[in-house]
């Protein structure tokens, strides 16, 4: 018998090869080629099913480098099957089977992979024979015929570049069926993600150092890849605590609690934006009634706008036409122990403001809101109108900077157009989608989901700072 010559056209594999599973966010894995096993197997721990029955998905943690267990990659994929698999040690186990592209050398092909704990094995992956086709040949005496990769890639990459990874997203809200939530659910589902609404007020939590959890309906919530906080003004304090708890669990939150807090506190937000040199209406704040004259002088006298710090949607924002009425208003608010700001009235804005919707450092939509006749508050909707607006370069820049200073991934930045350039009124950390989508015809919900896709980390360094 003569040995058949090795066909040079065949794709050659050694008994061990480096490969990548790009759909799973795994750019380098050392795999053992195992023609004795039918299906390929991948190391997976904390395997959690999620999604609907019609679209089952699975989320798991993978430690790609056997010598460095601190590198943890969060993976997720559509479930193709769940079946009993017998391993080489004779044990039968019910395993999830997923399908993912494998890249070996310059070849990329979809392969079936079973998920199992391979912690004690030398290789985090086995490439089984169903992944090896007729065009390939395995050389049992050689290694890494398709080139070398390195685990160092995991040290550099922090954010996900895996667009296809199905994510499990939660919206923290008190009104799941409102327009904004419906649109975000639609946008997430159309991109293959699983998304559900969690009532903020029904979350409760145990605060401890070892295992932060959020409980809901009597049990700990499963792991989410991302949380979208839609915290109403009346629930700011509790909502921020819930958001912080998700942060402590390592979940990516779109708008961190600290940023939500800063945007909700009008005084703090103004101070922060002012420190960074952003234009805003001249604003004054004082505690003592002795200083009423002083604060009115600071904002240029009358007319002046007096705003309750807790005001939302224009409720608690009053225009005082004369110095006398402004003083009377300030004294009345003081008598009620209310906290308020006094502000220069920007006349030339003529009852209009501009809402810039900023997502991930970009203005994705903008509209001009104009007050109903007789009112100056353009965000009060009775009789007000909305239209698209072209932003000036300065307005766009100011909106982006404001979002960046407050570190908000998603925000609605309200600007008054004044003779001396854009003046920031407010930065909203749960801006509504209805007005802006209807005014601009843009898919703002889609931009929000894309922001999550771009920012959800997949690679973590556990047990290490930084
Ligand atoms: P809220 O947080 O209650 O929405 P805003 O500060 O946004 O309060 O004020 C509500 C509306 O009142 C704004 O949309 C704007 O049209 C108008 N407004 C507020 N402050 C001024 C101001 N200093 N000059 C002119 N118009 C103002």
Coordinates of C-alpha atoms and ligand atoms in Angstrom, one line a residue:
X1 CA 0.0 0.0 0.0
X2 CA 1.4 3.4 -0.9
X3 CA 0.6 6.6 1.1
X4 CA -1.7 8.9 -0.9
X5 CA 0.1 12.2 -1.5
X6 CA -1.4 15.1 0.5
X7 CA -3.5 17.1 -1.8
X8 CA -2.1 20.6 -1.9
X9 CA -5.6 22.1 -2.6
X10 CA -7.0 20.8 0.7
X11 CA -7.4 23.1 3.7
X12 CA -5.0 21.6 6.3
X13 CA -5.7 21.5 10.0
X14 CA -3.2 20.4 12.7
X15 CA -4.3 18.5 15.8
X16 CA -4.6 21.9 17.5
X17 CA -5.5 25.2 15.9
X18 CA -6.3 28.8 16.8
X19 CA -9.7 30.0 15.7
X20 CA -12.1 32.8 16.3
X21 CA -15.9 32.8 16.9
X22 CA -16.7 36.4 15.9
X23 CA -20.5 36.2 16.4
X24 CA -19.8 35.4 20.1
X25 CA -17.2 38.1 20.6
X26 CA -14.4 35.5 20.9
X27 CA -11.5 36.6 18.6
X28 CA -9.0 33.9 19.8
X29 CA -9.5 30.4 21.1
X30 CA -7.1 27.5 21.0
X31 CA -9.1 24.4 19.9
X32 CA -8.2 20.8 19.8
X33 CA -9.3 19.1 16.6
X34 CA -11.3 16.0 17.6
X35 CA -12.4 13.8 14.7
X36 CA -13.7 11.4 17.3
X37 CA -16.4 13.8 18.4
X38 CA -19.3 14.7 16.1
X39 CA -20.3 18.2 17.4
X40 CA -17.9 20.9 18.4
X41 CA -17.9 21.9 22.0
X42 CA -17.2 25.2 23.7
X43 CA -16.5 26.0 27.4
X44 CA -19.4 27.8 28.9
X45 CA -20.4 28.6 32.5
X46 CA -23.5 30.3 34.0
X47 CA -25.5 29.2 31.0
X48 CA -28.9 31.0 31.2
X49 CA -31.7 30.6 28.7
X50 CA -33.6 33.7 27.8
X51 CA -36.0 35.0 25.1
X52 CA -39.3 33.6 24.0
X53 CA -40.2 30.0 23.1
X54 CA -40.3 31.0 19.5
X55 CA -36.9 32.6 19.7
X56 CA -35.0 30.9 22.4
X57 CA -31.6 32.3 23.2
X58 CA -28.8 31.5 25.6
X59 CA -26.4 33.6 27.5
X60 CA -23.2 32.3 29.0
X61 CA -19.8 33.2 30.3
X62 CA -16.6 32.0 28.6
X63 CA -13.1 32.1 29.9
X64 CA -11.0 31.9 26.7
X65 CA -7.6 31.7 28.3
X66 CA -7.1 28.6 30.5
X67 CA -4.2 30.3 32.2
X68 CA -6.0 33.5 33.0
X69 CA -9.5 33.0 34.6
X70 CA -9.9 36.7 35.2
X71 CA -10.7 37.2 31.5
X72 CA -14.5 36.7 31.2
X73 CA -16.4 37.1 28.0
X74 CA -20.2 37.3 28.1
X75 CA -21.6 35.6 25.0
X76 CA -25.1 35.0 23.7
X77 CA -26.6 33.2 20.8
X78 CA -29.8 31.8 19.4
X79 CA -30.4 28.2 20.6
X80 CA -30.6 25.8 17.7
X81 CA -31.3 22.7 19.7
X82 CA -31.0 21.1 23.2
X83 CA -29.9 17.5 23.2
X84 CA -28.1 14.8 25.2
X85 CA -24.4 14.7 24.4
X86 CA -22.0 12.0 25.7
X87 CA -18.5 13.3 26.3
X88 CA -15.3 11.3 26.0
X89 CA -15.4 10.4 29.7
X90 CA -18.7 8.6 29.0
X91 CA -21.0 11.1 30.8
X92 CA -24.2 12.1 29.2
X93 CA -25.3 15.7 29.6
X94 CA -28.2 17.8 28.2
X95 CA -26.5 20.6 26.3
X96 CA -27.6 23.7 24.4
X97 CA -26.5 23.6 20.8
X98 CA -25.9 27.0 19.1
X99 CA -24.7 27.8 15.6
X100 CA -21.9 30.4 15.1
X101 CA -19.4 31.3 12.5
X102 CA -15.9 29.9 13.1
X103 CA -12.9 31.6 11.4
X104 CA -9.9 29.4 11.0
X105 CA -7.1 31.0 8.9
X106 CA -8.8 32.6 6.0
X107 CA -11.9 30.4 6.1
X108 CA -15.2 31.3 7.8
X109 CA -18.0 28.7 8.2
X110 CA -21.1 28.2 10.3
X111 CA -20.7 25.4 12.8
X112 CA -22.8 23.8 15.4
X113 CA -21.4 24.0 18.9
X114 CA -22.5 22.4 22.2
X115 CA -22.0 24.4 25.4
X116 CA -20.5 22.6 28.4
X117 CA -18.2 23.4 31.3
X118 CA -14.6 22.5 30.1
X119 CA -12.9 24.2 33.0
X120 CA -10.8 21.1 33.8
X121 CA -9.9 20.4 30.2
X122 CA -6.7 21.6 28.5
X123 CA -8.6 23.2 25.6
X124 CA -11.6 25.5 25.9
X125 CA -12.9 24.2 22.6
X126 CA -13.1 21.0 20.6
X127 CA -13.6 21.2 16.9
X128 CA -15.6 18.1 16.0
X129 CA -15.9 16.3 12.7
X130 CA -19.2 18.0 11.7
X131 CA -17.2 21.2 11.3
X132 CA -14.6 19.4 9.1
X133 CA -15.7 19.0 5.5
X134 CA -14.4 17.1 2.5
X135 CA -12.2 20.0 1.5
X136 CA -10.2 19.7 4.7
X137 CA -7.6 17.3 6.0
X138 CA -6.3 16.8 9.5
X139 CA -2.6 16.3 10.1
X140 CA -2.2 14.6 13.5
X141 CA 1.4 15.4 13.9
X142 CA 1.3 19.2 13.2
X143 CA 0.0 22.2 15.1
X144 CA -1.4 25.6 14.2
X145 CA -1.2 25.1 10.4
X146 CA -3.7 28.0 10.0
X147 CA -1.6 30.5 11.9
X148 CA -1.2 31.8 15.4
X149 CA -3.5 34.1 17.4
X150 CA -3.0 35.4 20.9
X151 CA -5.1 35.9 24.0
X152 CA -3.7 39.4 24.3
X153 CA -6.6 40.6 22.1
X154 CA -8.8 40.2 25.2
X155 CA -6.8 42.7 27.1
X156 CA -7.3 45.4 24.6
X157 CA -11.0 45.0 23.7
X158 CA -13.5 46.2 26.2
X159 CA -16.5 47.2 24.2
X160 CA -18.5 44.9 22.0
X161 CA -17.9 44.9 18.3
X162 CA -20.3 42.0 18.0
X163 CA -23.3 43.5 16.3
X164 CA -25.2 40.2 16.0
X165 CA -25.0 39.2 19.7
X166 CA -28.6 38.9 21.0
X167 CA -28.8 41.0 24.1
X168 CA -31.1 40.8 27.0
X169 CA -32.3 44.3 27.7
X170 CA -34.5 45.7 30.5
X171 CA -36.4 48.9 30.5
X172 CA -36.9 50.4 34.0
X173 CA -40.2 52.1 33.8
X174 CA -43.5 52.6 35.4
X175 CA -45.5 52.8 32.2
X176 CA -44.5 49.9 29.9
X177 CA -47.0 50.7 27.2
X178 CA -46.1 54.3 26.5
X179 CA -45.0 55.4 23.1
X180 CA -41.3 55.6 24.0
X181 CA -41.2 52.1 25.5
X182 CA -43.2 50.6 22.7
X183 CA -40.8 52.0 20.1
X184 CA -37.7 50.8 22.0
X185 CA -39.2 47.3 22.3
X186 CA -40.0 47.3 18.6
X187 CA -36.5 48.5 17.7
X188 CA -34.7 46.0 20.0
X189 CA -36.8 43.0 18.8
X190 CA -36.3 43.8 15.2
X191 CA -32.6 43.6 15.8
X192 CA -32.9 40.1 17.5
X193 CA -32.7 41.2 21.1
X194 CA -34.9 40.3 24.0
X195 CA -36.3 43.2 25.9
X196 CA -38.7 43.5 28.7
X197 CA -40.1 46.2 31.0
X198 CA -39.3 46.1 34.7
X199 CA -41.4 48.3 37.0
X200 CA -38.9 50.4 38.8
X201 CA -41.0 50.7 42.0
X202 CA -41.3 46.9 42.2
X203 CA -37.6 46.3 42.3
X204 CA -36.1 45.7 45.7
X205 CA -32.6 44.9 46.6
X206 CA -30.1 43.5 49.1
X207 CA -27.2 45.8 49.5
X208 CA -24.0 43.8 50.2
X209 CA -20.4 43.6 49.1
X210 CA -20.4 40.1 47.7
X211 CA -23.4 39.5 45.5
X212 CA -25.5 42.6 44.6
X213 CA -28.8 41.6 43.2
X214 CA -32.1 43.2 42.3
X215 CA -35.2 41.2 43.4
X216 CA -38.5 41.3 41.6
X217 CA -41.7 39.3 42.2
X218 CA -40.1 37.4 45.0
X219 CA -36.8 36.3 43.3
X220 CA -33.6 37.7 42.1
X221 CA -33.7 39.1 38.5
X222 CA -31.7 37.2 36.0
X223 CA -28.7 38.9 34.4
X224 CA -29.4 41.7 31.9
X225 CA -26.8 42.8 29.4
X226 CA -28.2 46.4 29.5
X227 CA -30.7 48.4 31.4
X228 CA -32.5 51.5 30.0
X229 CA -33.5 53.6 32.9
X230 CA -36.7 55.6 32.2
X231 CA -37.1 57.1 35.6
X232 CA -39.9 59.5 36.1
X233 CA -39.3 62.7 38.1
X234 CA -41.4 61.5 41.0
X235 CA -39.3 58.3 41.4
X236 CA -35.9 59.9 41.0
X237 CA -34.5 59.0 44.4
X238 CA -35.6 55.3 44.4
X239 CA -35.0 54.9 40.7
X240 CA -31.4 56.0 41.1
X241 CA -30.9 53.4 43.8
X242 CA -32.2 50.7 41.5
X243 CA -30.0 51.9 38.7
X244 CA -26.9 51.9 41.0
X245 CA -27.7 48.4 42.0
X246 CA -27.6 47.3 38.4
X247 CA -24.3 49.1 38.0
X248 CA -22.9 47.2 41.0
X249 CA -23.9 44.0 39.3
X250 CA -21.8 44.9 36.3
X251 CA -24.8 45.6 34.0
X252 CA -24.3 48.3 31.3
X253 CA -26.8 51.0 32.1
X254 CA -27.8 53.6 29.5
X255 CA -27.4 56.7 31.7
X256 CA -25.8 56.0 35.0
X257 CA -27.5 56.9 38.3
X258 CA -25.0 59.6 39.0
X259 CA -25.7 61.3 35.6
X260 CA -29.4 61.0 36.0
X261 CA -29.0 62.7 39.4
X262 CA -27.0 65.5 38.0
X263 CA -29.4 66.2 35.2
X264 CA -32.4 66.1 37.6
X265 CA -30.9 68.7 39.9
X266 CA -31.3 71.8 37.8
X267 CA -29.0 73.8 40.0
X268 CA -26.2 71.3 40.0
X269 CA -26.6 70.8 36.2
X270 CA -26.4 74.5 35.6
X271 CA -23.3 74.8 37.9
X272 CA -21.6 71.9 36.0
X273 CA -22.4 73.3 32.5
X274 CA -21.4 76.7 33.6
X275 CA -18.0 75.4 34.9
X276 CA -17.4 74.1 31.4
X277 CA -18.2 77.4 29.8
X278 CA -21.5 76.5 28.2
X279 CA -23.9 79.3 27.5
X280 CA -27.0 79.4 29.6
X281 CA -29.5 82.1 30.7
X282 CA -28.0 84.2 33.5
X283 CA -29.1 82.3 36.6
X284 CA -29.1 83.1 40.3
X285 CA -29.9 81.2 43.4
X286 CA -30.2 82.5 47.0
X287 CA -31.5 81.3 50.3
X288 CA -32.2 84.4 52.2
X289 CA -35.0 86.8 51.5
X290 CA -32.6 89.7 52.1
X291 CA -31.0 88.8 48.7
X292 CA -34.1 89.1 46.5
X293 CA -32.9 92.4 45.1
X294 CA -29.4 91.0 44.6
X295 CA -30.5 88.0 42.6
X296 CA -32.8 90.1 40.5
X297 CA -29.9 92.4 39.7
X298 CA -27.8 89.4 38.8
X299 CA -30.2 88.3 36.1
X300 CA -30.7 91.8 34.7
X301 CA -33.9 92.8 36.5
X302 CA -37.2 92.1 34.9
X303 CA -38.7 90.3 33.1
X304 CA -37.4 87.3 34.9
X305 CA -38.2 83.6 35.0
X306 CA -38.6 81.9 38.4
X307 CA -38.3 78.1 38.4
X308 CA -39.0 75.6 41.0
X309 CA -36.0 73.2 41.2
X310 CA -38.4 70.3 41.0
X311 CA -40.3 71.6 38.1
X312 CA -40.9 69.3 35.1
X313 CA -42.6 69.9 31.8
X314 CA -42.9 73.6 32.5
X315 CA -45.0 73.2 35.6
X316 CA -43.4 75.5 38.2
X317 CA -41.9 77.8 35.7
X318 CA -43.3 81.4 36.0
X319 CA -42.6 84.5 34.1
X320 CA -42.5 87.7 36.1
X321 CA -43.0 90.7 33.8
X322 CA -42.0 93.4 36.4
X323 CA -39.5 93.7 39.1
X324 CA -42.3 94.0 41.6
X325 CA -44.1 90.8 40.5
X326 CA -40.7 89.0 40.5
X327 CA -40.0 90.1 44.1
X328 CA -43.5 89.0 45.2
X329 CA -43.1 85.7 43.5
X330 CA -39.8 85.0 45.0
X331 CA -41.1 85.9 48.5
X332 CA -44.1 83.6 47.9
X333 CA -41.9 80.6 46.9
X334 CA -39.7 81.3 49.9
X335 CA -42.7 81.3 52.2
X336 CA -43.4 77.8 50.9
X337 CA -39.9 76.7 51.6
X338 CA -39.5 75.9 48.0
X339 CA -36.1 75.8 46.2
X340 CA -36.0 77.8 43.0
X341 CA -33.8 79.5 40.5
X342 CA -34.2 83.0 39.1
X343 CA -33.3 83.4 35.5
X344 CA -32.9 86.1 32.8
X345 CA -35.8 85.9 30.4
X346 CA -34.5 85.2 26.9
X347 CA -37.0 87.3 25.0
X348 CA -35.7 86.7 21.5
X349 CA -36.3 83.0 21.8
X350 CA -39.9 84.1 21.4
X351 CA -41.6 81.2 23.2
X352 CA -39.6 78.6 21.3
X353 CA -36.9 76.2 22.4
X354 CA -34.9 73.6 20.6
X355 CA -34.8 70.0 21.7
X356 CA -31.7 68.2 20.6
X357 CA -31.8 64.4 21.0
X358 CA -28.3 63.3 21.7
X359 CA -27.3 59.6 21.6
X360 CA -23.8 58.3 22.1
X361 CA -22.2 61.7 21.5
X362 CA -24.2 62.5 18.3
X363 CA -27.3 64.6 17.7
X364 CA -29.7 62.1 16.1
X365 CA -32.7 64.5 15.8
X366 CA -33.7 68.0 16.6
X367 CA -37.0 69.9 16.7
X368 CA -38.2 73.3 17.6
X369 CA -41.1 73.6 20.0
X370 CA -43.2 76.7 20.1
X371 CA -45.5 77.7 22.9
X372 CA -49.2 78.2 22.5
X373 CA -50.2 81.9 22.0
X374 CA -50.0 83.7 25.3
X375 CA -47.6 81.3 26.9
X376 CA -43.8 81.4 26.9
X377 CA -43.2 77.8 27.9
X378 CA -42.7 75.9 24.7
X379 CA -42.6 72.5 26.4
X380 CA -46.2 72.8 27.6
X381 CA -48.2 71.0 24.9
X382 CA -51.6 72.5 25.1
X383 CA -51.8 74.2 21.7
X384 CA -48.0 74.3 21.2
X385 CA -46.4 73.2 18.0
X386 CA -43.4 71.2 16.9
X387 CA -41.4 71.3 13.7
X388 CA -38.0 70.1 12.6
X389 CA -35.1 72.6 12.8
X390 CA -31.7 72.8 11.3
X391 CA -29.2 73.3 14.1
X392 CA -26.3 75.8 13.8
X393 CA -22.9 74.4 14.3
X394 CA -22.7 76.1 17.7
X395 CA -26.1 74.6 18.8
X396 CA -25.0 71.1 17.8
X397 CA -21.7 71.5 19.6
X398 CA -23.4 72.9 22.8
X399 CA -25.8 69.9 22.9
X400 CA -23.1 67.4 22.4
X401 CA -20.9 69.0 25.1
X402 CA -23.8 69.2 27.6
X403 CA -24.5 65.5 27.2
X404 CA -20.8 64.7 27.5
X405 CA -20.3 66.9 30.7
X406 CA -23.2 65.1 32.4
X407 CA -22.0 61.8 31.0
X408 CA -25.4 60.9 29.5
X409 CA -25.5 58.3 26.7
X410 CA -29.0 59.4 25.8
X411 CA -30.4 62.8 26.5
X412 CA -32.7 65.6 25.4
X413 CA -30.8 68.9 25.5
X414 CA -33.1 71.9 25.5
X415 CA -31.6 75.1 24.1
X416 CA -32.9 78.6 23.7
X417 CA -31.8 80.4 20.5
X418 CA -30.5 83.8 21.7
X419 CA -28.8 86.8 20.2
X420 CA -25.6 85.7 21.9
X421 CA -25.6 82.1 20.8
X422 CA -27.2 78.9 22.2
X423 CA -28.3 79.0 25.8
X424 CA -28.8 75.6 27.5
X425 CA -32.0 75.4 29.5
X426 CA -32.0 71.8 30.6
X427 CA -30.7 68.3 30.0
X428 CA -33.3 65.6 30.2
X429 CA -32.1 62.1 31.0
X430 CA -35.3 60.3 30.0
X431 CA -36.4 62.2 27.0
X432 CA -39.6 61.1 25.3
X433 CA -39.5 59.7 21.8
X434 CA -42.9 60.6 20.5
X435 CA -42.5 64.3 19.7
X436 CA -39.0 63.9 18.2
X437 CA -39.8 60.8 16.1
X438 CA -43.0 62.4 14.8
X439 CA -41.4 65.8 14.1
X440 CA -38.3 64.3 12.4
X441 CA -39.6 61.0 11.0
X442 CA -36.4 59.5 12.3
X443 CA -35.9 56.1 14.0
X444 CA -34.6 57.5 17.3
X445 CA -35.5 54.2 19.1
X446 CA -33.2 52.4 16.7
X447 CA -30.4 54.8 17.5
X448 CA -30.8 54.1 21.2
X449 CA -30.6 50.3 20.7
X450 CA -27.5 50.8 18.4
X451 CA -26.0 52.8 21.3
X452 CA -26.5 49.8 23.6
X453 CA -25.0 47.4 21.0
X454 CA -22.0 49.6 20.7
X455 CA -21.4 50.0 24.4
X456 CA -22.3 46.8 26.1
X457 CA -19.0 45.3 27.2
X458 CA -18.5 41.7 26.4
X459 CA -15.0 41.3 27.9
X460 CA -14.6 41.8 31.7
X461 CA -11.5 41.5 33.9
X462 CA -13.0 39.9 37.0
X463 CA -11.4 40.3 40.4
X464 CA -9.1 43.1 39.1
X465 CA -9.5 46.8 39.1
X466 CA -9.3 48.9 35.9
Ligands
LIG1 P1 -39.1 72.3 32.9 O1 -37.9 71.6 33.5 O2 -40.2 72.4 33.9 O3 -39.5 71.8 31.6 P2 -37.7 74.5 31.6 O4 -36.6 75.2 32.3 O5 -37.4 73.6 30.5 O6 -38.6 73.8 32.8 O7 -38.8 75.6 31.1 C1 -40.0 75.4 30.5 C2 -40.1 76.2 29.2 O8 -40.1 77.6 29.6 C3 -38.9 76.1 28.3 O9 -39.2 75.0 27.3 C4 -38.9 77.4 27.6 O10 -39.7 77.5 26.5 C5 -39.4 78.4 28.6 N1 -38.3 79.0 29.4 C6 -37.7 78.5 30.5 N2 -36.7 79.3 30.9 C7 -36.7 80.4 30.1 C8 -35.9 81.6 30.0 N3 -34.9 81.8 30.9 N4 -36.1 82.4 29.0 C9 -37.1 82.2 28.1 N5 -37.9 81.1 28.1 C10 -37.7 80.2 29.1

